[in-house]
Amino acid sequence: MPERHDRPDRLDQSDRETAAPPGIDIVGRAAVVRPVGEIDIDTAPTLSRALAHALTYVATSRADRIVADCSRVTFCDSSGLNALIAARLQAVEAGTAIHLANPAPQLQRLLQMTGAAPLFPREDPA
């Protein structure tokens, strides 16, 4: 069972209103962030905060990477992509990486079309 930190892993309306990041699961040596639903101009700041929170956790723990489990992301626009790329830059500067798990076909296409796919190692379950 993964260790739970902070809040539940749902991004619901109350999360948008309070600007609280979703929870972080620690699975092995990975800090796992699980965004839910659409990542767009309204929700991308919440994803950015969640990834920043995970990066802080990685910097102060034995975790060695961040995994964004995108299995419940239904849509991602350029704002979401920008949040991922900005967080990746911060992760690289901190000596770690952001991996993507289970990205939906739409997110995979966005990453491929923009040339960003190679920036995010895949970490899908076997």
Coordinates of C-alpha atoms in Angstrom, one line a residue:
M1 CA 0.0 0.0 0.0
P2 CA 1.5 3.4 -0.9
E3 CA 2.3 5.9 1.8
R4 CA -0.1 8.8 1.7
H5 CA 0.9 12.4 2.1
D6 CA -1.0 15.7 2.2
R7 CA -4.5 15.4 0.6
P8 CA -6.5 13.0 -1.4
D9 CA -5.5 12.6 -5.0
R10 CA -8.6 14.2 -6.5
L11 CA -8.7 17.6 -8.2
D12 CA -12.2 18.7 -7.5
Q13 CA -13.9 22.0 -7.4
S14 CA -12.9 22.6 -3.8
D15 CA -9.2 22.1 -4.8
R16 CA -9.6 24.7 -7.5
E17 CA -11.1 27.2 -5.0
T18 CA -8.5 26.6 -2.2
A19 CA -5.5 26.1 -4.5
A20 CA -4.6 23.0 -2.6
P21 CA -2.4 20.5 -4.4
P22 CA -3.5 17.0 -4.9
G23 CA -2.0 14.3 -2.6
I24 CA 1.3 12.7 -3.3
D25 CA 1.7 8.9 -3.0
I26 CA 5.2 7.5 -2.3
V27 CA 5.6 4.4 -4.4
G28 CA 9.0 2.8 -4.0
R29 CA 11.4 5.7 -4.5
A30 CA 8.9 7.8 -6.6
A31 CA 6.7 10.7 -5.5
V32 CA 3.6 10.1 -7.5
V33 CA 1.2 13.0 -8.4
R34 CA -2.2 12.0 -9.8
P35 CA -4.0 14.8 -11.7
V36 CA -7.6 14.2 -12.6
G37 CA -9.8 15.5 -15.4
E38 CA -8.9 18.4 -17.8
I39 CA -5.6 20.2 -17.5
D40 CA -6.2 23.6 -19.0
I41 CA -5.8 27.3 -18.3
D42 CA -8.0 27.0 -15.2
T43 CA -6.4 23.8 -13.7
A44 CA -2.8 24.0 -14.8
P45 CA -1.7 26.2 -11.8
T46 CA -3.0 23.4 -9.5
L47 CA -0.9 20.9 -11.4
S48 CA 2.1 23.2 -11.2
R49 CA 1.7 23.5 -7.4
A50 CA 1.3 19.7 -7.0
L51 CA 4.5 19.1 -9.0
A52 CA 6.3 21.8 -7.0
H53 CA 5.1 20.1 -3.8
A54 CA 6.4 16.8 -5.1
L55 CA 9.7 18.3 -6.0
T56 CA 10.1 19.7 -2.5
Y57 CA 9.3 16.2 -1.1
V58 CA 11.9 14.6 -3.4
A59 CA 14.5 17.1 -2.3
T60 CA 13.9 16.3 1.4
S61 CA 13.4 12.5 1.2
R62 CA 14.8 9.3 -0.3
A63 CA 12.5 9.6 -3.3
D64 CA 14.5 10.0 -6.5
R65 CA 11.9 11.1 -9.1
I66 CA 8.5 12.4 -9.6
V67 CA 5.9 10.4 -11.5
A68 CA 2.8 12.2 -13.0
D69 CA 0.3 9.4 -13.3
C70 CA -1.9 10.8 -16.1
S71 CA -4.3 7.8 -16.2
R72 CA -7.2 10.0 -15.1
V73 CA -6.4 13.1 -17.3
T74 CA -9.1 13.4 -19.9
F75 CA -7.6 16.5 -21.7
C76 CA -4.5 18.6 -21.7
D77 CA -4.0 21.9 -23.5
S78 CA -0.9 24.1 -24.0
S79 CA -1.3 25.4 -20.4
G80 CA -1.0 21.9 -19.0
L81 CA 2.0 21.2 -21.3
N82 CA 3.6 24.4 -20.1
A83 CA 3.1 23.4 -16.5
L84 CA 4.7 20.0 -17.2
I85 CA 7.7 21.6 -19.0
A86 CA 8.2 24.3 -16.4
A87 CA 8.2 21.6 -13.6
R88 CA 10.6 19.5 -15.7
L89 CA 13.0 22.4 -15.9
Q90 CA 12.9 22.8 -12.1
A91 CA 13.3 19.1 -11.6
V92 CA 16.4 18.9 -13.9
E93 CA 17.9 21.9 -12.0
A94 CA 17.3 20.0 -8.7
G95 CA 18.9 16.8 -10.2
T96 CA 15.8 14.7 -10.6
A97 CA 13.3 14.0 -13.3
I98 CA 9.5 14.0 -14.0
H99 CA 8.3 10.7 -15.5
L100 CA 4.9 10.3 -17.1
A101 CA 2.7 7.2 -16.5
N102 CA -0.3 6.2 -18.5
P103 CA -0.8 9.3 -20.6
A104 CA -4.0 9.2 -22.7
P105 CA -3.7 9.2 -26.5
Q106 CA -4.6 13.0 -26.6
L107 CA -1.7 13.8 -24.2
Q108 CA 0.6 11.5 -26.1
R109 CA -0.2 13.3 -29.4
L110 CA 0.3 16.7 -27.8
L111 CA 3.7 15.7 -26.5
Q112 CA 4.7 14.2 -29.9
M113 CA 3.4 17.2 -32.0
T114 CA 5.3 19.7 -29.8
G115 CA 8.5 17.6 -29.7
A116 CA 8.2 17.4 -25.9
A117 CA 7.8 13.6 -25.7
P118 CA 11.5 12.9 -25.2
L119 CA 11.6 15.2 -22.3
F120 CA 9.4 12.9 -20.1
P121 CA 10.6 9.4 -19.6
R122 CA 7.6 6.9 -19.5
E123 CA 7.0 4.9 -16.4
D124 CA 4.0 2.8 -17.2
P125 CA 3.2 -0.3 -15.1
A126 CA 4.3 -3.6 -16.6

